Coordinates of N, CA and C in Angstrom, one line a residue:
M1 N 0.9 -1.2 0.0 CA 0.0 0.0 0.0 C 0.9 1.2 0.1
G2 N 0.5 2.3 -0.7 CA 1.2 3.5 -0.7 C 1.0 4.3 0.6
S3 N 1.8 5.3 0.7 CA 1.7 6.1 2.0 C 0.5 7.1 1.8
V4 N 0.0 7.3 2.9 CA -1.2 8.3 3.0 C -0.7 9.7 3.3
T5 N -1.1 10.6 2.3 CA -0.8 12.0 2.5 C -1.5 12.6 3.7
V6 N -0.8 13.3 4.5 CA -1.4 14.0 5.8 C -1.7 15.4 5.3
L7 N -3.0 15.9 5.3 CA -3.3 17.2 4.9 C -3.6 18.0 6.1
S8 N -2.9 19.2 6.1 CA -3.2 20.2 7.2 C -4.3 21.2 6.7
N9 N -5.2 21.5 7.5 CA -6.2 22.4 7.1 C -5.6 23.7 6.7
D10 N -4.5 24.1 7.2 CA -3.7 25.4 6.8 C -3.5 25.4 5.4
S11 N -3.3 24.3 4.7 CA -3.0 24.3 3.3 C -4.3 24.6 2.5
I12 N -5.4 24.5 2.9 CA -6.5 24.8 2.2 C -6.7 26.2 1.8
P13 N -6.6 27.2 2.7 CA -6.6 28.6 2.4 C -5.5 29.0 1.4
K14 N -4.3 28.5 1.5 CA -3.2 28.7 0.6 C -3.4 28.3 -0.8
V15 N -4.0 27.1 -1.0 CA -4.4 26.7 -2.4 C -5.5 27.6 -2.9
L16 N -6.5 27.8 -2.1 CA -7.6 28.6 -2.6 C -7.2 30.0 -2.9
S17 N -6.3 30.6 -2.2 CA -5.7 31.9 -2.4 C -5.1 31.9 -3.8
D18 N -4.3 30.9 -4.1 CA -3.6 30.9 -5.4 C -4.7 30.7 -6.5
I19 N -5.6 30.0 -6.3 CA -6.6 29.7 -7.4 C -7.5 31.0 -7.6
V20 N -7.9 31.6 -6.5 CA -8.7 32.9 -6.7 C -7.9 34.0 -7.4
A21 N -6.6 33.9 -7.2 CA -5.7 35.0 -7.8 C -5.7 35.0 -9.3
N22 N -6.1 33.8 -9.9 CA -6.2 33.8 -11.4 C -7.5 33.5 -11.8
E23 N -8.1 34.6 -12.6 CA -9.6 34.6 -13.0 C -10.0 33.2 -13.7
T24 N -9.2 32.8 -14.6 CA -9.6 31.6 -15.4 C -9.6 30.4 -14.4
N25 N -8.6 30.2 -13.6 CA -8.6 29.1 -12.6 C -9.8 29.2 -11.7
H26 N -10.0 30.5 -11.2 CA -11.1 30.6 -10.3 C -12.4 30.2 -10.8
A27 N -12.7 30.6 -12.2 CA -13.9 30.1 -12.9 C -14.0 28.5 -12.9
L28 N -12.8 27.9 -13.2 CA -12.8 26.5 -13.3 C -13.1 25.9 -11.9
W29 N -12.6 26.5 -10.8 CA -12.8 26.1 -9.5 C -14.3 26.1 -9.1
L30 N -14.9 27.1 -9.5 CA -16.3 27.4 -9.2 C -17.2 26.3 -9.9
N31 N -16.7 26.1 -11.2 CA -17.4 25.0 -11.9 C -17.3 23.6 -11.4
T32 N -16.1 23.4 -10.7 CA -15.8 22.2 -10.0 C -16.8 21.9 -8.8
L33 N -16.8 23.0 -8.1 CA -17.8 23.0 -6.9 C -19.3 22.7 -7.4
S34 N -19.5 23.3 -8.6 CA -20.9 23.1 -9.2 C -21.1 21.6 -9.5
L35 N -20.0 21.0 -10.0 CA -20.1 19.6 -10.3 C -20.3 18.8 -9.1
L36 N -19.5 19.0 -8.0 CA -19.7 18.2 -6.8 C -21.1 18.4 -6.2
E37 N -21.6 19.7 -6.3 CA -23.0 19.8 -5.8 C -24.0 19.1 -6.7
H38 N -23.7 19.1 -8.0 CA -24.6 18.4 -8.9 C -24.5 16.8 -8.7
L39 N -23.3 16.3 -8.4 CA -23.3 14.9 -8.2 C -24.1 14.5 -7.0
G40 N -24.1 15.3 -5.9 CA -24.7 15.2 -4.7 C -26.3 15.1 -4.9
S41 N -26.7 16.1 -5.7 CA -28.2 16.2 -6.0 C -28.6 14.9 -6.8
R42 N -27.8 14.6 -7.8 CA -28.2 13.5 -8.6 C -28.2 12.2 -7.8
K43 N -27.2 12.0 -6.9 CA -27.1 10.8 -6.1 C -28.4 10.7 -5.2
I44 N -28.7 11.8 -4.6 CA -29.9 11.7 -3.8 C -31.2 11.2 -4.5
L45 N -31.4 11.8 -5.7 CA -32.5 11.5 -6.5 C -32.6 10.1 -7.0
L46 N -31.3 9.6 -7.4 CA -31.2 8.2 -7.8 C -31.5 7.2 -6.7
T47 N -31.0 7.4 -5.5 CA -31.1 6.5 -4.4 C -32.4 6.6 -3.5
Q48 N -32.9 7.8 -3.5 CA -33.9 8.1 -2.5 C -35.3 8.3 -3.1
S49 N -35.5 8.2 -4.5 CA -36.8 8.4 -5.0 C -37.7 7.1 -4.9
S50 N -38.7 7.2 -4.2 CA -39.6 6.2 -3.9 C -40.9 6.7 -3.4
E51 N -41.9 5.8 -3.2 CA -43.2 6.3 -2.5 C -42.9 6.8 -1.1
E52 N -41.8 6.5 -0.6 CA -41.5 7.1 0.8 C -40.6 8.3 0.8
T53 N -40.4 8.9 -0.3 CA -39.6 10.0 -0.4 C -40.2 11.2 0.5
S54 N -39.4 11.7 1.5 CA -39.8 12.7 2.4 C -39.6 14.1 2.0
E55 N -40.1 15.1 2.8 CA -39.9 16.4 2.4 C -38.5 16.8 2.6
M56 N -37.9 16.2 3.6 CA -36.4 16.5 3.9 C -35.6 16.1 2.7
I57 N -35.9 15.0 2.1 CA -35.1 14.5 1.0 C -35.3 15.4 -0.2
L58 N -36.5 15.8 -0.5 CA -36.8 16.7 -1.6 C -36.2 18.0 -1.4
K59 N -36.2 18.5 -0.2 CA -35.6 19.9 0.1 C -34.1 19.8 -0.1
H60 N -33.5 18.7 0.3 CA -32.1 18.6 0.3 C -31.6 18.5 -1.2
A61 N -32.3 17.6 -2.0 CA -31.9 17.5 -3.4 C -32.1 18.8 -4.1
T62 N -33.2 19.5 -3.8 CA -33.5 20.7 -4.5 C -32.4 21.7 -4.2
E63 N -32.0 21.8 -2.8 CA -30.9 22.8 -2.5 C -29.6 22.5 -3.1
E64 N -29.3 21.2 -3.1 CA -28.0 20.7 -3.8 C -28.0 21.2 -5.3
A65 N -29.1 21.0 -5.9 CA -29.2 21.4 -7.4 C -29.1 22.9 -7.5
R66 N -29.6 23.6 -6.5 CA -29.6 25.0 -6.6 C -28.2 25.6 -6.3
H67 N -27.5 24.9 -5.4 CA -26.1 25.1 -5.2 C -25.2 25.0 -6.4
A68 N -25.5 23.9 -7.1 CA -24.8 23.6 -8.4 C -25.0 24.7 -9.3
L69 N -26.3 25.2 -9.5 CA -26.5 26.4 -10.3 C -25.9 27.7 -9.8
F70 N -25.9 27.9 -8.5 CA -25.2 29.1 -7.9 C -23.8 29.1 -8.3
F71 N -23.0 27.9 -8.1 CA -21.7 28.0 -8.6 C -21.4 28.1 -10.0
K72 N -22.3 27.5 -10.8 CA -22.2 27.6 -12.3 C -22.3 29.1 -12.6
K73 N -23.3 29.9 -12.1 CA -23.5 31.2 -12.5 C -22.4 32.1 -11.9
A74 N -21.7 31.7 -10.7 CA -20.7 32.5 -10.2 C -19.4 32.3 -11.1
A75 N -19.3 31.2 -11.7 CA -18.2 31.1 -12.7 C -18.3 32.1 -13.8
R76 N -19.5 32.4 -14.2 CA -19.7 33.4 -15.2 C -19.6 34.8 -14.7
T77 N -19.8 35.0 -13.4 CA -19.5 36.3 -12.8 C -18.0 36.6 -12.9
I78 N -17.2 35.6 -12.7 CA -15.7 35.8 -12.7 C -15.3 35.9 -14.2
R79 N -15.9 35.1 -15.0 CA -15.4 35.1 -16.4 C -16.8 35.1 -17.2
P80 N -17.2 36.2 -17.7 CA -18.5 36.4 -18.4 C -18.6 35.4 -19.7
S81 N -17.5 35.1 -20.2 CA -17.6 34.2 -21.3 C -17.7 32.7 -21.1
F82 N -17.6 32.4 -19.7 CA -17.6 30.9 -19.3 C -19.1 30.4 -19.6
Q83 N -19.2 29.4 -20.5 CA -20.4 28.8 -20.9 C -20.3 27.2 -20.9
L84 N -19.3 26.7 -20.2 CA -19.0 25.3 -20.4 C -19.8 24.3 -19.5
G85 N -19.8 23.1 -19.7 CA -20.4 22.1 -19.0 C -19.5 21.5 -18.0
Y86 N -19.5 20.2 -17.8 CA -18.7 19.5 -16.8 C -17.6 18.7 -17.5
Q87 N -17.2 19.2 -18.6 CA -16.0 18.5 -19.3 C -14.8 18.7 -18.4
N88 N -13.9 17.8 -18.4 CA -12.7 17.9 -17.7 C -11.9 19.1 -17.9
S89 N -11.9 19.6 -19.1 CA -11.2 20.8 -19.5 C -11.8 22.1 -18.9
A90 N -13.1 21.9 -18.3 CA -13.8 23.0 -17.7 C -13.7 22.9 -16.2
L91 N -12.9 22.1 -15.7 CA -12.8 21.8 -14.2 C -11.4 21.8 -13.7
V92 N -11.3 21.9 -12.3 CA -10.0 21.7 -11.8 C -10.0 20.3 -11.4
R93 N -9.2 19.6 -12.1 CA -9.0 18.1 -11.8 C -10.3 17.3 -11.8
G94 N -11.0 17.5 -12.8 CA -12.4 16.9 -12.8 C -12.4 15.4 -12.5
T95 N -11.5 14.7 -13.1 CA -11.4 13.2 -12.8 C -11.2 12.9 -11.3
A96 N -10.3 13.7 -10.7 CA -10.1 13.5 -9.3 C -11.2 13.8 -8.4
A97 N -12.0 14.9 -8.8 CA -13.2 15.3 -8.1 C -14.2 14.1 -8.1
R98 N -14.4 13.5 -9.3 CA -15.4 12.5 -9.4 C -14.9 11.2 -8.6
I99 N -13.6 11.0 -8.7 CA -13.1 9.9 -7.9 C -13.3 10.0 -6.5
Y100 N -13.1 11.2 -6.0 CA -13.2 11.5 -4.6 C -14.7 11.2 -4.1
F101 N -15.6 11.7 -4.9 CA -17.0 11.4 -4.7 C -17.4 9.9 -4.6
A102 N -16.9 9.2 -5.7 CA -17.2 7.8 -5.8 C -16.5 7.0 -4.8
K103 N -15.3 7.3 -4.4 CA -14.6 6.6 -3.3 C -15.3 6.7 -2.0
L104 N -15.8 7.9 -1.8 CA -16.4 8.2 -0.4 C -17.7 7.3 -0.3
D105 N -18.4 7.4 -1.5 CA -19.7 6.6 -1.6 C -19.4 5.1 -1.3
T106 N -18.4 4.6 -2.0 CA -18.1 3.2 -1.7 C -17.6 2.8 -0.4
L107 N -16.9 3.8 0.3 CA -16.5 3.6 1.6 C -17.7 3.5 2.5
V108 N -18.6 4.4 2.4 CA -19.8 4.4 3.3 C -20.6 3.1 3.1
R109 N -20.8 2.7 1.8 CA -21.7 1.6 1.5 C -21.0 0.3 2.0
R110 N -19.7 0.2 1.9 CA -19.0 -1.0 2.4 C -19.1 -1.1 4.0
S111 N -19.0 0.1 4.6 CA -19.0 0.1 6.0 C -20.4 -0.4 6.6
L112 N -21.5 0.0 5.8 CA -22.8 -0.2 6.4 C -23.4 -1.5 5.9
R113 N -23.0 -2.1 4.8 CA -23.6 -3.2 4.2 C -23.8 -4.4 5.1
K114 N -22.8 -4.8 5.9 CA -23.0 -5.9 6.7 C -23.8 -5.6 8.0
V115 N -23.7 -4.4 8.5 CA -24.4 -4.0 9.7 C -25.9 -3.8 9.6
F116 N -26.3 -3.4 8.3 CA -27.7 -3.1 8.1 C -28.2 -3.9 6.9
P117 N -28.5 -5.2 7.0 CA -29.0 -6.0 5.9 C -30.2 -5.6 5.3
D118 N -31.1 -4.9 5.9 CA -32.4 -4.5 5.3 C -32.1 -3.4 4.3
Q119 N -32.5 -3.7 3.0 CA -32.0 -2.9 1.9 C -32.6 -1.4 2.1
K120 N -33.8 -1.1 2.5 CA -34.3 0.2 2.6 C -33.5 1.0 3.7
Q121 N -33.3 0.3 4.9 CA -32.5 1.1 6.0 C -31.1 1.2 5.4
F122 N -30.5 0.3 4.8 CA -29.1 0.5 4.3 C -29.1 1.6 3.3
T123 N -29.9 1.7 2.4 CA -29.9 2.7 1.3 C -30.1 4.1 2.0
Y124 N -31.0 4.3 2.9 CA -31.3 5.5 3.7 C -30.1 5.9 4.4
L125 N -29.5 5.0 5.2 CA -28.3 5.4 6.1 C -27.1 5.7 5.3
A126 N -26.9 5.0 4.2 CA -25.8 5.3 3.2 C -26.0 6.7 2.7
Y127 N -27.2 7.1 2.4 CA -27.4 8.5 2.1 C -27.1 9.4 3.1
L128 N -27.5 9.1 4.3 CA -27.3 10.0 5.5 C -25.8 10.3 5.8
Y129 N -25.1 9.0 5.8 CA -23.7 9.1 6.2 C -22.8 9.7 5.1
T130 N -23.1 9.4 3.9 CA -22.3 9.9 2.7 C -22.6 11.5 2.7
T131 N -23.8 11.9 2.9 CA -24.1 13.3 2.7 C -23.4 14.0 3.9
T132 N -23.5 13.5 5.1 CA -23.0 14.1 6.3 C -21.4 14.3 6.1
V133 N -20.7 13.2 5.7 CA -19.3 13.2 5.6 C -18.8 14.2 4.6
I134 N -19.5 14.3 3.4 CA -19.2 15.2 2.4 C -19.5 16.7 2.8
E135 N -20.6 16.9 3.4 CA -21.0 18.2 3.8 C -20.1 18.8 4.9
K136 N -19.6 17.9 5.8 CA -18.7 18.3 6.9 C -17.4 18.8 6.3
R137 N -16.9 18.0 5.2 CA -15.7 18.5 4.5 C -16.1 19.7 3.7
A138 N -17.2 19.9 3.1 CA -17.5 21.0 2.3 C -17.5 22.3 3.3
M139 N -18.0 22.1 4.6 CA -18.0 23.3 5.4 C -16.7 23.8 5.7
V140 N -15.7 22.9 5.8 CA -14.2 23.3 6.0 C -13.8 24.1 4.8
V141 N -14.0 23.6 3.7 CA -13.5 24.2 2.4 C -14.3 25.6 2.1
Y142 N -15.7 25.5 2.3 CA -16.5 26.7 2.1 C -16.1 27.8 3.0
A143 N -15.9 27.5 4.3 CA -15.6 28.5 5.2 C -14.3 29.3 4.8
A144 N -13.2 28.5 4.5 CA -11.9 29.1 4.0 C -12.0 29.9 2.8
Y145 N -12.9 29.4 1.9 CA -13.0 30.0 0.6 C -13.8 31.3 0.8
D146 N -14.8 31.3 1.7 CA -15.6 32.5 1.8 C -14.8 33.6 2.5
E147 N -13.9 33.2 3.4 CA -12.9 34.3 4.0 C -12.1 34.9 2.9
I148 N -11.6 34.1 2.0 CA -10.8 34.7 0.9 C -11.7 35.6 0.0
L149 N -12.9 35.2 -0.3 CA -13.8 36.0 -1.1 C -14.0 37.3 -0.4
D150 N -14.2 37.3 0.9 CA -14.4 38.5 1.6 C -13.2 39.4 1.6
R151 N -12.1 38.8 1.8 CA -10.8 39.6 1.9 C -10.4 40.2 0.5
T152 N -10.8 39.6 -0.6 CA -10.5 40.0 -1.9 C -11.7 40.9 -2.5
H153 N -12.7 41.1 -1.6 CA -13.8 42.0 -2.1 C -14.5 41.4 -3.3
S154 N -14.6 40.1 -3.4 CA -15.3 39.4 -4.5 C -16.8 39.6 -4.5
P155 N -17.5 39.7 -5.7 CA -18.8 39.9 -5.7 C -19.6 38.6 -5.3
I156 N -18.9 37.5 -5.1 CA -19.4 36.3 -4.7 C -19.2 36.0 -3.2
R157 N -20.3 35.6 -2.5 CA -20.2 35.2 -1.2 C -21.0 34.0 -0.9
L158 N -20.6 33.2 0.1 CA -21.2 31.9 0.4 C -22.0 31.9 1.6
T159 N -22.3 33.0 2.1 CA -23.0 33.1 3.5 C -24.2 32.3 3.4
N160 N -25.2 32.5 2.6 CA -26.5 31.8 2.6 C -26.3 30.3 2.2
L161 N -25.4 30.1 1.4 CA -25.2 28.6 1.0 C -24.6 27.8 2.3
I162 N -23.7 28.5 3.0 CA -23.2 27.8 4.2 C -24.4 27.6 5.3
L163 N -25.3 28.6 5.4 CA -26.3 28.3 6.3 C -27.2 27.2 5.9
E164 N -27.4 27.0 4.6 CA -28.3 25.9 4.2 C -27.5 24.5 4.4
E165 N -26.2 24.6 4.3 CA -25.4 23.3 4.5 C -25.4 23.0 5.9
E166 N -25.4 23.9 6.8 CA -25.5 23.8 8.2 C -26.8 23.2 8.6
G167 N -27.9 23.6 7.9 CA -29.2 22.9 8.2 C -29.3 21.6 7.7
H168 N -28.6 21.2 6.5 CA -28.6 19.9 6.1 C -27.9 19.0 7.1
L169 N -26.9 19.4 7.6 CA -26.1 18.7 8.6 C -26.9 18.4 9.9
S170 N -27.7 19.4 10.3 CA -28.5 19.2 11.4 C -29.6 18.1 11.3
D171 N -30.2 18.1 10.0 CA -31.2 17.2 9.6 C -30.6 15.8 9.6
M172 N -29.4 15.6 8.9 CA -28.7 14.4 8.8 C -28.4 13.8 10.1
S173 N -27.9 14.7 11.0 CA -27.5 14.2 12.3 C -28.6 13.6 13.1
A174 N -29.7 14.3 13.1 CA -30.9 13.9 13.8 C -31.3 12.4 13.3
E175 N -31.4 12.3 12.1 CA -31.8 11.0 11.5 C -30.9 9.9 11.8
M176 N -29.5 10.2 11.6 CA -28.5 9.1 11.9 C -28.6 8.6 13.3
F177 N -28.6 9.6 14.2 CA -28.6 9.2 15.8 C -30.0 8.6 16.1
R178 N -31.0 8.7 15.3 CA -32.3 8.1 15.5 C -32.3 6.7 15.0
L179 N -31.6 6.3 14.0 CA -31.6 5.0 13.4 C -30.4 4.2 13.7
D180 N -29.2 4.7 14.1 CA -28.1 4.0 14.3 C -27.6 4.2 15.8
P181 N -27.6 3.3 16.6 CA -27.1 3.4 18.0 C -25.7 3.8 18.1
N182 N -24.9 3.3 17.1 CA -23.5 3.5 17.1 C -23.1 4.7 16.1
A183 N -24.0 5.6 15.9 CA -23.7 6.7 15.0 C -22.6 7.5 15.3
K184 N -22.2 7.8 16.5 CA -21.1 8.6 16.9 C -19.8 8.0 16.5
E185 N -19.6 6.7 16.9 CA -18.4 6.0 16.5 C -18.2 5.7 15.0
R186 N -19.3 5.4 14.4 CA -19.4 5.1 12.9 C -18.9 6.3 12.2
L187 N -19.6 7.5 12.5 CA -19.3 8.8 11.9 C -17.8 9.1 12.0
A188 N -17.2 9.0 13.2 CA -15.9 9.4 13.5 C -14.9 8.5 12.6
A189 N -15.3 7.2 12.5 CA -14.4 6.3 11.7 C -14.4 6.6 10.2
L190 N -15.7 6.9 9.7 CA -15.8 7.4 8.4 C -15.2 8.6 8.0
E191 N -15.2 9.6 9.0 CA -14.5 10.9 8.8 C -13.1 10.7 8.7
A192 N -12.5 9.8 9.5 CA -11.0 9.5 9.5 C -10.6 9.0 8.1
E193 N -11.4 8.1 7.5 CA -11.1 7.5 6.3 C -11.4 8.5 5.1
E194 N -12.4 9.3 5.2 CA -12.6 10.4 4.3 C -11.4 11.4 4.2
S195 N -10.8 11.7 5.3 CA -9.7 12.6 5.4 C -8.5 12.1 4.5
K196 N -8.4 10.8 4.4 CA -7.3 10.3 3.5 C -7.6 10.4 2.0
I197 N -9.0 10.2 1.8 CA -9.4 10.3 0.5 C -9.3 11.7 -0.1
F198 N -9.8 12.6 0.9 CA -9.6 14.0 0.5 C -8.3 14.5 0.3
A199 N -7.4 14.1 1.2 CA -6.0 14.5 1.1 C -5.4 14.2 -0.3
R200 N -5.7 13.0 -0.8 CA -5.2 12.7 -2.1 C -5.8 13.6 -3.3
F201 N -7.1 13.9 -3.1 CA -7.8 14.8 -4.0 C -7.2 16.2 -3.9
W202 N -7.0 16.6 -2.7 CA -6.6 18.1 -2.5 C -5.1 18.2 -3.0
L203 N -4.3 17.2 -2.9 CA -3.0 17.2 -3.5 C -3.0 17.5 -5.0
Q204 N -4.0 17.0 -5.6 CA -4.1 17.2 -7.1 C -4.6 18.7 -7.3
I205 N -5.4 19.2 -6.4 CA -5.9 20.7 -6.6 C -4.7 21.5 -6.3
R206 N -3.9 21.2 -5.3 CA -2.8 22.0 -5.1 C -1.7 22.0 -6.2
E207 N -1.5 20.8 -6.8 CA -0.6 20.8 -8.0 C -1.2 21.7 -9.2
F208 N -2.5 21.7 -9.3 CA -3.1 22.6 -10.4 C -2.9 24.0 -10.0
S209 N -3.0 24.4 -8.8 CA -2.9 25.8 -8.4 C -1.4 26.3 -8.5
L210 N -0.5 25.5 -8.6 CA 1.0 25.8 -8.8 C 1.4 25.9 -10.2
N211 N 0.5 25.4 -11.1 CA 0.9 25.6 -12.6 C 0.7 26.9 -13.2

């Protein structure tokens, strides 16, 4: 097995500052955030669409899609000519971003599969855990990014988006602890594994920012 890269949270603001300093790269970064939000929205709709779909799930999927649109429009705020989709050429390390999302989803599903044999419960808890782990990571990145946007007097701010993500986390936490008596320990273990996956992803973002 290869060595695991240890990521310091201090490195996140530095990489983001470098990206924001270049308009083209900044637009690509915003489009990458749009992709990740879009992947989240699509995953929710694919796995949670049934006769039991709740208001919480519909609200969450809708807000993730709206966040994807927000970041897509923000890319055009930075670069008015930006009209691209989610091609790798329109993203910051697009393949790495997709791999990060897919590996995290696989990690959660493997962790839960043997513990929750009932398919409905397993699918729902996989959604809760995957969403929670991703959004806790997003809160770290978004908070650092928003500080840079504020400091550079950017027309883009993430204040409302961060508040909505905080609401998502509250909803997810309540459901996890209701359904899983070992939620605290399981979530901590998953976050520890996510940090390794994210570190590999962020290393590629860092390499991009240095080019």
